Coordinates of C-alpha atoms in Angstrom, one line a residue:
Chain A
X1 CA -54.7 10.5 28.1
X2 CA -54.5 10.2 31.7
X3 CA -54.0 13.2 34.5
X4 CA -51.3 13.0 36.9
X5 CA -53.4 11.6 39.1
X6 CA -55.0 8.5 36.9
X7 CA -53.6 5.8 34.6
X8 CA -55.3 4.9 31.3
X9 CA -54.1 1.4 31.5
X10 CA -55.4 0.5 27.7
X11 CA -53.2 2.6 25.9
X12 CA -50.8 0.1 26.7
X13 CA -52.2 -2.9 25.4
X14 CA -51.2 -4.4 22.1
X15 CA -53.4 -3.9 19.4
X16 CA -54.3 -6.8 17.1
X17 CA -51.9 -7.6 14.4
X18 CA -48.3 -7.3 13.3
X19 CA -46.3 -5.9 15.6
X20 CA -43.4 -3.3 15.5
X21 CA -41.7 -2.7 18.6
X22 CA -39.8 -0.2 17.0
X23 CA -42.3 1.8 16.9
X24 CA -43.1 2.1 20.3
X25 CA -40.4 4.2 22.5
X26 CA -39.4 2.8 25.3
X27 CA -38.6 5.6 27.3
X28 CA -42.5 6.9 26.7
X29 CA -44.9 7.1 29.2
X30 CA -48.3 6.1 27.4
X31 CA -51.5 6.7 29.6
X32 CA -49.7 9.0 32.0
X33 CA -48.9 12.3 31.6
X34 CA -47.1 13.3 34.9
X35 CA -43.4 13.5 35.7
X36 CA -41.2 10.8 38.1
X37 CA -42.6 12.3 41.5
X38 CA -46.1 12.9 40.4
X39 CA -45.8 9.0 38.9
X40 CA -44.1 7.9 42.7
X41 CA -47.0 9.4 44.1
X42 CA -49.4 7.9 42.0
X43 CA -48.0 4.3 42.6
X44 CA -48.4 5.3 46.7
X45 CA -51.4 5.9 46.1
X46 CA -52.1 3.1 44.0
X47 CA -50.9 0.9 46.9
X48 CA -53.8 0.9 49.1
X49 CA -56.3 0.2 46.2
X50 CA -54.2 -3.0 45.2
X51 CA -53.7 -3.8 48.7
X52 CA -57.6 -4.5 49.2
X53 CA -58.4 -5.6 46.2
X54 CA -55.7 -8.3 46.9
X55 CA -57.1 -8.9 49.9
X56 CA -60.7 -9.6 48.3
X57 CA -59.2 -11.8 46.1
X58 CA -57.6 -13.9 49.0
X59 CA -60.8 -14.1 50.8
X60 CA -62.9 -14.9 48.1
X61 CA -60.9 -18.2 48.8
X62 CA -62.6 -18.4 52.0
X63 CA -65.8 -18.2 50.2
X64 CA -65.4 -21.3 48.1
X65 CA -64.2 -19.3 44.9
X66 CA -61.2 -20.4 43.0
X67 CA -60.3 -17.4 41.3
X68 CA -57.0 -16.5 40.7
X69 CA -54.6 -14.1 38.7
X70 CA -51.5 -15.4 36.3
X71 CA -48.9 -12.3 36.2
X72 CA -46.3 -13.3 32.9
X73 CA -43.6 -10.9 32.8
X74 CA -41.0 -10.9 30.2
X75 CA -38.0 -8.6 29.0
X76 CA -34.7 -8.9 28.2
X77 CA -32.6 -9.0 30.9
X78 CA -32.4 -6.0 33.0
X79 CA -35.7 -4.8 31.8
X80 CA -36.6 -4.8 35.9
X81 CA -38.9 -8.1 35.8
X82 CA -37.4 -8.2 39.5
X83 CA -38.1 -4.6 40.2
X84 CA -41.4 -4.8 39.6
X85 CA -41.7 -7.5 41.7
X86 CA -40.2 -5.8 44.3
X87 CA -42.1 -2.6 43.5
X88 CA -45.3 -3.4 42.5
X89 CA -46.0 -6.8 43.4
X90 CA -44.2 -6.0 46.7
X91 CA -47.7 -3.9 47.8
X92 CA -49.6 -6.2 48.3
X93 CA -49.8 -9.8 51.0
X94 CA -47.3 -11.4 50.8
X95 CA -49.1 -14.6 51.9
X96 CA -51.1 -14.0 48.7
X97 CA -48.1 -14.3 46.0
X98 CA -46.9 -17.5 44.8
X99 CA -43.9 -16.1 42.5
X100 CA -42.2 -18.3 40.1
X101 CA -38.7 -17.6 38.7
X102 CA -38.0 -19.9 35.3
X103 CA -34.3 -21.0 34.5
X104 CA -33.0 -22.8 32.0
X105 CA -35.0 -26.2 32.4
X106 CA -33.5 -29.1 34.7
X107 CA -32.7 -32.7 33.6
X108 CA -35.9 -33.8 34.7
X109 CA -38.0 -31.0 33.5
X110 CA -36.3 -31.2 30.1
X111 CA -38.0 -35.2 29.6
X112 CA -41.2 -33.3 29.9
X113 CA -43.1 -31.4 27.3
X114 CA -42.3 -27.2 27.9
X115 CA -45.2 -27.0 29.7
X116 CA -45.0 -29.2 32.2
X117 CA -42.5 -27.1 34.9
X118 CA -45.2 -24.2 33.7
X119 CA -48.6 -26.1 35.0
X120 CA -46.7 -27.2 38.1
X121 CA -45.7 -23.6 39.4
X122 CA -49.6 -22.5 38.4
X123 CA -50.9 -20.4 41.2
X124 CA -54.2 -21.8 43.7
X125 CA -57.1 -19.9 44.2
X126 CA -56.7 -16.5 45.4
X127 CA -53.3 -16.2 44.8
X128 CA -51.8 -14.0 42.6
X129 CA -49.3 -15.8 40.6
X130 CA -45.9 -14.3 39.1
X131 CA -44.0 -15.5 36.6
X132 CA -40.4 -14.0 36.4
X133 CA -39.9 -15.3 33.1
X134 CA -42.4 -17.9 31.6
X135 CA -43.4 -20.5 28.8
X136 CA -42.4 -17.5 26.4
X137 CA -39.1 -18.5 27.1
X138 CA -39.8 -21.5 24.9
X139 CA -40.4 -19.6 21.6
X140 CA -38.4 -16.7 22.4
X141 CA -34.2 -18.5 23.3
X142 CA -35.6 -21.5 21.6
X143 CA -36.4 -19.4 18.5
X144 CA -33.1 -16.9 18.8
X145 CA -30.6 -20.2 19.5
X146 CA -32.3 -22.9 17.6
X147 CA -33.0 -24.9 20.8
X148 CA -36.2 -26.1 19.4
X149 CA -36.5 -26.7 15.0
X150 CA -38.7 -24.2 13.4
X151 CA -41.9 -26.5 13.1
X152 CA -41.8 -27.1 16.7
X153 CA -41.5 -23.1 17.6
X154 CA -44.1 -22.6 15.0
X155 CA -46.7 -25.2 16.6
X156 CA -45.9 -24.1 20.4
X157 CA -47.1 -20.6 19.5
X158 CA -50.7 -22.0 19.3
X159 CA -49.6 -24.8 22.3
X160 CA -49.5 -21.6 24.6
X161 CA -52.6 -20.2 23.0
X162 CA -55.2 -22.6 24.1
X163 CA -53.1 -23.7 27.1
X164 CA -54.1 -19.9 28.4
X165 CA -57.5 -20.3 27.2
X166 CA -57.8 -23.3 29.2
X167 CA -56.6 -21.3 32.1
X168 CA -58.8 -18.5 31.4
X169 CA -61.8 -21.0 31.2
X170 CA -60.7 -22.7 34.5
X171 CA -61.0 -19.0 36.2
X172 CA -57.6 -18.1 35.8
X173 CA -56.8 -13.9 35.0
X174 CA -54.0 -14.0 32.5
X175 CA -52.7 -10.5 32.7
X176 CA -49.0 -10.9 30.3
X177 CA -46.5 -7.9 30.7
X178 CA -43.6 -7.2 28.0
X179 CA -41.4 -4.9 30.0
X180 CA -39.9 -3.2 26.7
X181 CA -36.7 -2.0 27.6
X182 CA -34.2 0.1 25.2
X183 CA -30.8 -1.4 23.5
X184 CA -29.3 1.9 24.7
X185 CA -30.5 1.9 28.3
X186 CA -29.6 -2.1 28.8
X187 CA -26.0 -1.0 27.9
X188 CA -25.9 1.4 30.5
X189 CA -27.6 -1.1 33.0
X190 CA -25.1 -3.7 32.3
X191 CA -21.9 -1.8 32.8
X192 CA -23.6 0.1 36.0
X193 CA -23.3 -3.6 37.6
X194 CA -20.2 -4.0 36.4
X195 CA -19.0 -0.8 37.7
X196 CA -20.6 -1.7 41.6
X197 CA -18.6 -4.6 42.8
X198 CA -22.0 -4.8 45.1
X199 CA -23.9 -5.4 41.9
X200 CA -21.3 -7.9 40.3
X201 CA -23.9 -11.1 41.4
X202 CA -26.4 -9.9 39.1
X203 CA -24.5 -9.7 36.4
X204 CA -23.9 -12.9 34.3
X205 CA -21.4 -12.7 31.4
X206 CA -24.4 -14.7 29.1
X207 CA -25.9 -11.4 29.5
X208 CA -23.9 -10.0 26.8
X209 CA -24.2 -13.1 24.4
X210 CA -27.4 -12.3 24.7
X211 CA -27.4 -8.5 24.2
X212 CA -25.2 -9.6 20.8
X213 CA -28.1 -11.4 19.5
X214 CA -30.6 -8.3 20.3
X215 CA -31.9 -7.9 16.9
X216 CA -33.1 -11.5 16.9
X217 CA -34.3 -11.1 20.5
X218 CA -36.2 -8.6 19.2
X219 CA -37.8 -9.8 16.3
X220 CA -38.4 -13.0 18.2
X221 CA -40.5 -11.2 20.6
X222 CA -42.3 -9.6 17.6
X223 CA -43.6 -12.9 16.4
X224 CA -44.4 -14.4 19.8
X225 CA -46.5 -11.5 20.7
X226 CA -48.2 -11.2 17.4
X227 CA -48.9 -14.8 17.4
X228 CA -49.7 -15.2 21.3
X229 CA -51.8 -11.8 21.4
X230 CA -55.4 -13.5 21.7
X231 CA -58.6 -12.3 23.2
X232 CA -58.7 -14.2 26.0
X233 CA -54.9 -12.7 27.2
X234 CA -53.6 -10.2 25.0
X235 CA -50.4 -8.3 25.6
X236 CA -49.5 -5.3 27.5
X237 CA -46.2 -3.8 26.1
X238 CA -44.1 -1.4 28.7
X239 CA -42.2 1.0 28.0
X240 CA -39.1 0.1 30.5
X241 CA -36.8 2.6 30.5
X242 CA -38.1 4.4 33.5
X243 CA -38.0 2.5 36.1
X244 CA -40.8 4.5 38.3
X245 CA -42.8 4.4 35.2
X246 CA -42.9 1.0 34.5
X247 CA -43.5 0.0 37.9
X248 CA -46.6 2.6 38.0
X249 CA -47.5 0.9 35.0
X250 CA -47.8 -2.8 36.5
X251 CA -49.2 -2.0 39.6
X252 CA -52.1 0.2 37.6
X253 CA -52.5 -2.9 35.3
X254 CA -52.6 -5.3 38.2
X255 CA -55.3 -3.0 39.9
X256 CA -57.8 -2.8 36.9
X257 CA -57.1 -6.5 36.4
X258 CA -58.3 -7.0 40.4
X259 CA -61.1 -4.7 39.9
X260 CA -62.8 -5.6 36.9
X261 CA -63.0 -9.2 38.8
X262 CA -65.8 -7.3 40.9
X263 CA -64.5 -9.3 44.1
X264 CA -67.0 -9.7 47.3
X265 CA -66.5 -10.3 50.6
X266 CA -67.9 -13.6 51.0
X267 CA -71.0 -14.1 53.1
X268 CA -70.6 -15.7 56.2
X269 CA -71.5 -19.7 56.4
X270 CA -72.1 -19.7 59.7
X271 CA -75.1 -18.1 61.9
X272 CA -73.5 -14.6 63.3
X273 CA -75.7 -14.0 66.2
X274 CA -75.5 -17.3 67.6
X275 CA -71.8 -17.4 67.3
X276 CA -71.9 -13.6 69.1
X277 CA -73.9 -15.4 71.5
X278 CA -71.4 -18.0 72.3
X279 CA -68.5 -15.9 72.3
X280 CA -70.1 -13.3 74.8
X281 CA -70.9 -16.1 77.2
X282 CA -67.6 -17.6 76.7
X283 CA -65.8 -16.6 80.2
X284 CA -62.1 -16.9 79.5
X285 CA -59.8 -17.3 82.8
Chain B
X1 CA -34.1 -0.5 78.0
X2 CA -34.1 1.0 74.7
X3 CA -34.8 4.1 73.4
X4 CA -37.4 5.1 70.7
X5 CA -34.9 5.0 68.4
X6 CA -33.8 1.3 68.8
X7 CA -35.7 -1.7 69.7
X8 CA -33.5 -4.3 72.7
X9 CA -34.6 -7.5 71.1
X10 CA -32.3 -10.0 73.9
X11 CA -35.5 -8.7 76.1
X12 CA -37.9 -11.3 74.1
X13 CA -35.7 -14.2 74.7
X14 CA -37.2 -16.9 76.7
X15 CA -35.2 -17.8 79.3
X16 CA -34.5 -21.4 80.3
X17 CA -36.4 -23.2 82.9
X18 CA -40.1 -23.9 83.3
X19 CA -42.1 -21.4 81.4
X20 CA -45.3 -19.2 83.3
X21 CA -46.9 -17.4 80.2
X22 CA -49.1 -15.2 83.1
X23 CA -45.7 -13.7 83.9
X24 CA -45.4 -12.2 80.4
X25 CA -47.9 -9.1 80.2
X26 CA -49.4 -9.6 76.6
X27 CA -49.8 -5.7 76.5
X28 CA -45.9 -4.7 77.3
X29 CA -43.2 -3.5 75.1
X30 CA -40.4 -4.9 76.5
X31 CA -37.2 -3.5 74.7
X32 CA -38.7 -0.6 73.5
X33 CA -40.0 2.4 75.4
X34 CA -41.2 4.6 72.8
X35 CA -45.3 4.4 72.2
X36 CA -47.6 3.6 68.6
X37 CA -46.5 6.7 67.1
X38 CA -42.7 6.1 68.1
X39 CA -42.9 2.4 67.1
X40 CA -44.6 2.6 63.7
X41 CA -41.4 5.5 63.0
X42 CA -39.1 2.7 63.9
X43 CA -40.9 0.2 61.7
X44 CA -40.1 2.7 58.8
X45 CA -36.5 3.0 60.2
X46 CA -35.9 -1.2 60.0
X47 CA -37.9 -1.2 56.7
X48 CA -34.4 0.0 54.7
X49 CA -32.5 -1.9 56.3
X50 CA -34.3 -5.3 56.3
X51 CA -34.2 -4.5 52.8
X52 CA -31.0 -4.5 52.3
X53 CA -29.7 -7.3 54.4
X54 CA -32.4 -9.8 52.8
X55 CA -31.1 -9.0 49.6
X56 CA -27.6 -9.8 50.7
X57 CA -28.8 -13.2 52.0
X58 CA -30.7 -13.5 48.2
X59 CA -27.6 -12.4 46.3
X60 CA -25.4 -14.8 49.0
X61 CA -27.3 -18.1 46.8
X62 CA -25.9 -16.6 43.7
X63 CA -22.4 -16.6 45.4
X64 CA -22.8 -20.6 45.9
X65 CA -24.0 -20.4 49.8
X66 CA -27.0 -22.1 51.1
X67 CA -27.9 -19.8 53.8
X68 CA -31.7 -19.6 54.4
X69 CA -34.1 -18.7 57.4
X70 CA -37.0 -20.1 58.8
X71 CA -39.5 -18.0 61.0
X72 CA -41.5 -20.0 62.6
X73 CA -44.6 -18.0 64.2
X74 CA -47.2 -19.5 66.3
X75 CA -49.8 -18.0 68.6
X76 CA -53.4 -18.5 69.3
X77 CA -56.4 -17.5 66.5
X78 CA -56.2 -13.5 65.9
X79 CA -52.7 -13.2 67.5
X80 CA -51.3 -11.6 64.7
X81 CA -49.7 -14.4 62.4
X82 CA -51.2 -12.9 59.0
X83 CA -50.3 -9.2 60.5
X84 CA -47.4 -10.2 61.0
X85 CA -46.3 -11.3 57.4
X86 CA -48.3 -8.3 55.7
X87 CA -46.4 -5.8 57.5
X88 CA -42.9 -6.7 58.7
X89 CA -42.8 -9.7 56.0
X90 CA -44.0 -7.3 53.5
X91 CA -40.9 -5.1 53.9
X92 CA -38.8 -7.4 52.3
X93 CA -38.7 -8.5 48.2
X94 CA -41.8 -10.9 48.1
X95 CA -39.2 -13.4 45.6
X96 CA -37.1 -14.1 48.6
X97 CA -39.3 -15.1 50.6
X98 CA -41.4 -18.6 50.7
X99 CA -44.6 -18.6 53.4
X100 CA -46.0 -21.6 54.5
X101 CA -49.6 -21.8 56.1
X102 CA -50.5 -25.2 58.3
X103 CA -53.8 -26.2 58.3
X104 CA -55.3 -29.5 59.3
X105 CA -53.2 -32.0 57.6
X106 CA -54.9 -33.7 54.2
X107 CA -55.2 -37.4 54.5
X108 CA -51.9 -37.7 52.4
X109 CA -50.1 -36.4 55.3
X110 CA -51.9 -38.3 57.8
X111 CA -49.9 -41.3 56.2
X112 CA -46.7 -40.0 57.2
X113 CA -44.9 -39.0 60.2
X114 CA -45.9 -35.3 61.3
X115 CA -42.6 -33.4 60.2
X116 CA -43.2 -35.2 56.6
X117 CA -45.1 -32.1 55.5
X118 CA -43.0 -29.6 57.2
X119 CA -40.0 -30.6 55.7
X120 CA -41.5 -30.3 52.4
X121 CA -42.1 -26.8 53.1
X122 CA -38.3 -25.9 53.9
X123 CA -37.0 -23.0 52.6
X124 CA -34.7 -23.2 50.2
X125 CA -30.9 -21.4 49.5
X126 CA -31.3 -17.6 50.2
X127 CA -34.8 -17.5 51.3
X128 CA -36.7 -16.5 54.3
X129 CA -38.9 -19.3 54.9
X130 CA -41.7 -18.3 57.1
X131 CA -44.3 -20.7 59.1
X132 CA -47.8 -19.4 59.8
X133 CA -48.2 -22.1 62.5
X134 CA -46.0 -25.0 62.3
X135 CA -44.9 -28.5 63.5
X136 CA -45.2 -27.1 66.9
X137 CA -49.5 -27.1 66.0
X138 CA -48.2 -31.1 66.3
X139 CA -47.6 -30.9 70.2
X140 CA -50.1 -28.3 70.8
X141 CA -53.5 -28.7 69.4
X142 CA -52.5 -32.6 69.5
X143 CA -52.0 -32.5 73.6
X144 CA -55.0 -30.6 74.1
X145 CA -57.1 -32.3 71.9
X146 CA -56.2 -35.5 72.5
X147 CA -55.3 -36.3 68.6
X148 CA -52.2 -38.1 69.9
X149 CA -51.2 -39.9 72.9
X150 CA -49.7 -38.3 75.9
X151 CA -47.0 -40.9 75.3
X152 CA -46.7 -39.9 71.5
X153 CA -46.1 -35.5 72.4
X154 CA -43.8 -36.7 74.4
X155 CA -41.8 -37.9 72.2
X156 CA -42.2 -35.3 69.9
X157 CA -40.9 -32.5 71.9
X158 CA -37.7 -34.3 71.6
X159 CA -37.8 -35.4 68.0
X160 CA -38.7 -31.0 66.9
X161 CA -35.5 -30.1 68.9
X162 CA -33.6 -32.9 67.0
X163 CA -35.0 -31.5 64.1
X164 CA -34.4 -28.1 64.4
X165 CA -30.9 -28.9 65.3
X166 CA -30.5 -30.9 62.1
X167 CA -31.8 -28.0 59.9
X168 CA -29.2 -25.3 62.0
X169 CA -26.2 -27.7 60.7
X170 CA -27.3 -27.8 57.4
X171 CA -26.8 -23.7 57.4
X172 CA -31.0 -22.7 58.4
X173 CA -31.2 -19.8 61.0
X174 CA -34.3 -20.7 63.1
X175 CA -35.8 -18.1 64.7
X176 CA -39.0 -19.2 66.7
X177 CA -41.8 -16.3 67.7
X178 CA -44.7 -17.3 69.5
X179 CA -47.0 -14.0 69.5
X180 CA -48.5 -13.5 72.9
X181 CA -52.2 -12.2 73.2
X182 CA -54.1 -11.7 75.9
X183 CA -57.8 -13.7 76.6
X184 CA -59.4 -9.9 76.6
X185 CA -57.9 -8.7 73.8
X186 CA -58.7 -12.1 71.6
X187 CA -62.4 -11.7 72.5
X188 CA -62.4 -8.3 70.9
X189 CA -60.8 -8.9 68.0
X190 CA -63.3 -12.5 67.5
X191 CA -66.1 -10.1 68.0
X192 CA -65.2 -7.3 65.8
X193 CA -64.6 -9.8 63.4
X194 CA -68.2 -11.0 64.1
X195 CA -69.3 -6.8 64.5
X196 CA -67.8 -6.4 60.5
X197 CA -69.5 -8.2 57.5
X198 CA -66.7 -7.9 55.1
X199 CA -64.5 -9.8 57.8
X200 CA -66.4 -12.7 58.6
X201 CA -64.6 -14.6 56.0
X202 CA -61.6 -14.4 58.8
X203 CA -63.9 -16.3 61.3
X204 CA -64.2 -20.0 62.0
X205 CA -66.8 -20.9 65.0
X206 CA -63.7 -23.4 65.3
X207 CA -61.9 -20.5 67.0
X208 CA -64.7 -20.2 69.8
X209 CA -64.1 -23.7 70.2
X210 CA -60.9 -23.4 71.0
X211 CA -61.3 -20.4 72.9
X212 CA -63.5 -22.5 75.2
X213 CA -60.1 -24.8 76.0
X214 CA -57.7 -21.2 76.7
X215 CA -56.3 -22.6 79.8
X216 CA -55.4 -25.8 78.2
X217 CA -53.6 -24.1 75.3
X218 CA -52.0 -22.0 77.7
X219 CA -50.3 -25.1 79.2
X220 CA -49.6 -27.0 76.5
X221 CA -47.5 -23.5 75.3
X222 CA -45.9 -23.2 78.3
X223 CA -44.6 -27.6 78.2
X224 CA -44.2 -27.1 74.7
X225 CA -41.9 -23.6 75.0
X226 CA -40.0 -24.9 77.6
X227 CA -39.5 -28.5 75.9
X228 CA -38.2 -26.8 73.1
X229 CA -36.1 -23.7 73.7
X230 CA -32.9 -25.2 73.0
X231 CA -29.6 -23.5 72.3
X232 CA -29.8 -23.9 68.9
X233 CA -33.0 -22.4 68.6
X234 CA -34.3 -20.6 71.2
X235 CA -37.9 -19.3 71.6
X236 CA -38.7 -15.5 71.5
X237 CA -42.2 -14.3 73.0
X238 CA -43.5 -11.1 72.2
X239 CA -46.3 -9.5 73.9
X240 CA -49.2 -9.3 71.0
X241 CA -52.0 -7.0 72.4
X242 CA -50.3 -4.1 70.3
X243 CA -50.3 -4.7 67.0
X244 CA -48.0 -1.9 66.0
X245 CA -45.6 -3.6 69.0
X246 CA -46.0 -6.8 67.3
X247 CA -45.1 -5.8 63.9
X248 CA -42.4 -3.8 65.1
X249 CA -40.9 -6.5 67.1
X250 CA -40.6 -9.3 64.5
X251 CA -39.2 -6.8 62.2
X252 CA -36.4 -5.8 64.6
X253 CA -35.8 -9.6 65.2
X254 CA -35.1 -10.4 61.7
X255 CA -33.3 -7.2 61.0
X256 CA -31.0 -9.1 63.7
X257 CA -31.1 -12.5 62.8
X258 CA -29.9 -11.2 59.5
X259 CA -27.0 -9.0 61.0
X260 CA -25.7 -11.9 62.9
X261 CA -25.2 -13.5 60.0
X262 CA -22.5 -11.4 58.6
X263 CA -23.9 -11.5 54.9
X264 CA -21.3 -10.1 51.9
X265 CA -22.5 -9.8 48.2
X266 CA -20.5 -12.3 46.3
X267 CA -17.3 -11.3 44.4
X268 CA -17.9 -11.9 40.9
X269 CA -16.6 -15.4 39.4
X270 CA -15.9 -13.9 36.1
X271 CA -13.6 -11.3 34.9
X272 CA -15.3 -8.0 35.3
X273 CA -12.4 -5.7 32.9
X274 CA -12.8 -8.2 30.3
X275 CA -16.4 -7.7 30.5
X276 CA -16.5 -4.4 30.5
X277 CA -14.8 -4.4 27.2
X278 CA -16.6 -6.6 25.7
X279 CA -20.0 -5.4 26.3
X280 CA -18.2 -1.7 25.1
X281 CA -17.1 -3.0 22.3
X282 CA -20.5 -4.6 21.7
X283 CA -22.6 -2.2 19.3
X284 CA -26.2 -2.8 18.9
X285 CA -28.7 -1.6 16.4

């Protein structure tokens, strides 16, 4: 259990197995034990952490490395996949996201296999990559509306396996986020943007087809994270209902994920004195 | 003048006429009279409501408009560009915006005609498209260096303000900063980059190099400002000694770049009552 002051980021990730996301609340706070302004204050001070890890992770760039982080965040809609991005990824360089927001799949995307848009918006070394939405998509609608037949659901579960092994392999961090919001608490997001006519543009009415097929949603998810939950990127399951909470919990994941890449300054590939030299005799104007 | 409370940005407009860069003091604060402490309060202030007035021109794309920005910044090594985008950039949600750093063009480019690449990196509907150095690098570097004919800049002064005009009728809100340091206060900040191990990834010997050609630079701002500061887009330069003033100053311009643009959230393109009932009337679980 974690203080008010610390995280313990493993108590949210998905043990091996079936899975039963009715077991898990999701308006629980798993690995923090503090209220909303102890968990505000931990994310500030979370901030500068992540904000110089980031930064090592951008430079190591400089250094030749290619290194990079993969971010998947999924949830039903208004389980906050954009607050956290506004929240959590929002502390860090800008410069140093490359954020990736999946819709249905265009004309031309569709005469490729899923994958394709997904390898395209992959981020480049040193670049933290976020993906609002994701190849998940592609076993999760495809599943719940019979967009793609069974057998091909069934055989894209291990497609997205070793497609993130191969990014893991090519020095890629998966880190994959299931922002698990409650039936009960959507509702209430829903109608609180239909009640603000300045919310009424996020609101879409295939938002509520969707929340009439929740119990599929759900079990859908169940299957695609029991079958997707491999060593190489296993799953982190959110609790979403608490908005400081959650985004606390990304930006704690996101700065283990940073730190256990034991990031350098790179050395400089250049000779230091001589370029001090150069500069001090450099007479400007 | 203003006051510590608000920042005058008509001061940073460049006026018409011939451009003398020496007349602009690289360590003033034109437009605002308050000092670091004052300024970095009134970087908090603009913070909210950048916020909220990029997220109008985000939510203005889901209403069917095709508004967008581009910054463009541009200034000599260590003026600030990267600060710049961390900290006023970095006030806004990272999803809406899409940066775009220059470097020496890859022999793909080469092959086509120098604004090739730069409209390829275009923002798109409801973003704020910023340039950490730009198509101007084309008449700037390229006159001082020689990598194009006098003949050849020439004509390219005229073809960027063609350009620019082109992307203002499409609906694009150009707003041009070129951060102005000082020759002292660069050969500090080279050497405490050189003084600091864990930031010699930031240094390029290239950047003594061109250090060595200031004057030149100078001038070719100067033809290259004045060329280009055309109604439609007008240059701003902002004094870039102070870092706080900097940051502060960019923020304030795109807090009113975004004003001027009169942004409302969308009305909603479905019937809201008749979607409050259904989602009511929609039980789940």
């Amino acid at each position: 259990m974690g203080d008010e002051k610390t995280f313990d980021t493993t108590q949210l990730a998905l043990p091996p197995g079936p899975v039963d996301l009715t077991s898990i609340p999701t308006d629980g706070t798993p690995g923090f034990t503090g209220d909303k302004a102890a968990g505000e204050a931990a994310l500030a001070a979370v901030a500068p952490e992540l904000a110089d890890l980031q930064e090592r992770l951008w430079a190591s760039r400089e250094g030749g490395e290619t290194r990079r982080i993969l971010l998947v965040l999924q949830g039903m809609d208004t389980s906050g996949k954009g607050g956290v991005i506004r929240k959590a990824l929002g502390l860090v360089d800008p410069q140093g996201l490359s954020i990736k927001a999946f819709k249905a799949p265009t004309a031309e995307e569709l005469e490729h296999d899923f994958l394709w848009r997904v390898r395209k918006a992959l981020p480049a070394a040193g670049h933290i990559g976020v993906f609002d939405r994701s190849h998940y998509e592609d076993v999760l609608i495809h599943r719940v509306r019979g967009l793609s037949s069974p057998e091909e659901v069934e055989r894209r579960y291990d497609e997205i396996t070793s497609f993130e092994q191969e990014l893991v392999s090519e020095g890629v961090t998966v880190l994959k986020c299931m922002l698990h919001v409650g039936a009960a608490e959507q509702g209430k997001r829903l109608m609180a943007r239909l009640d603000n006519p300045d919310k009424h543009w996020k609101f879409n009415p295939g938002d509520v087809d969707d929340r009439a097929l929740w119990p599929q949603y759900q079990e859908a998810y169940e299957v695609a994270l029991e079958r997707t939950n491999h060593a190489d990127a296993g799953w982190f399951v959110i609790p979403a209902d608490r908005k400081w909470y959650r985004n606390l919990a990304v930006a704690a994941l996101l700065r283990d994920t940073l730190a256990r890449m034991d990031l350098q300054w790179p050395e400089a590939d250049f000779d230091v004195q001589a370029e001090r030299a150069r500069l001090e005799a450099l007479v400007v104007e």
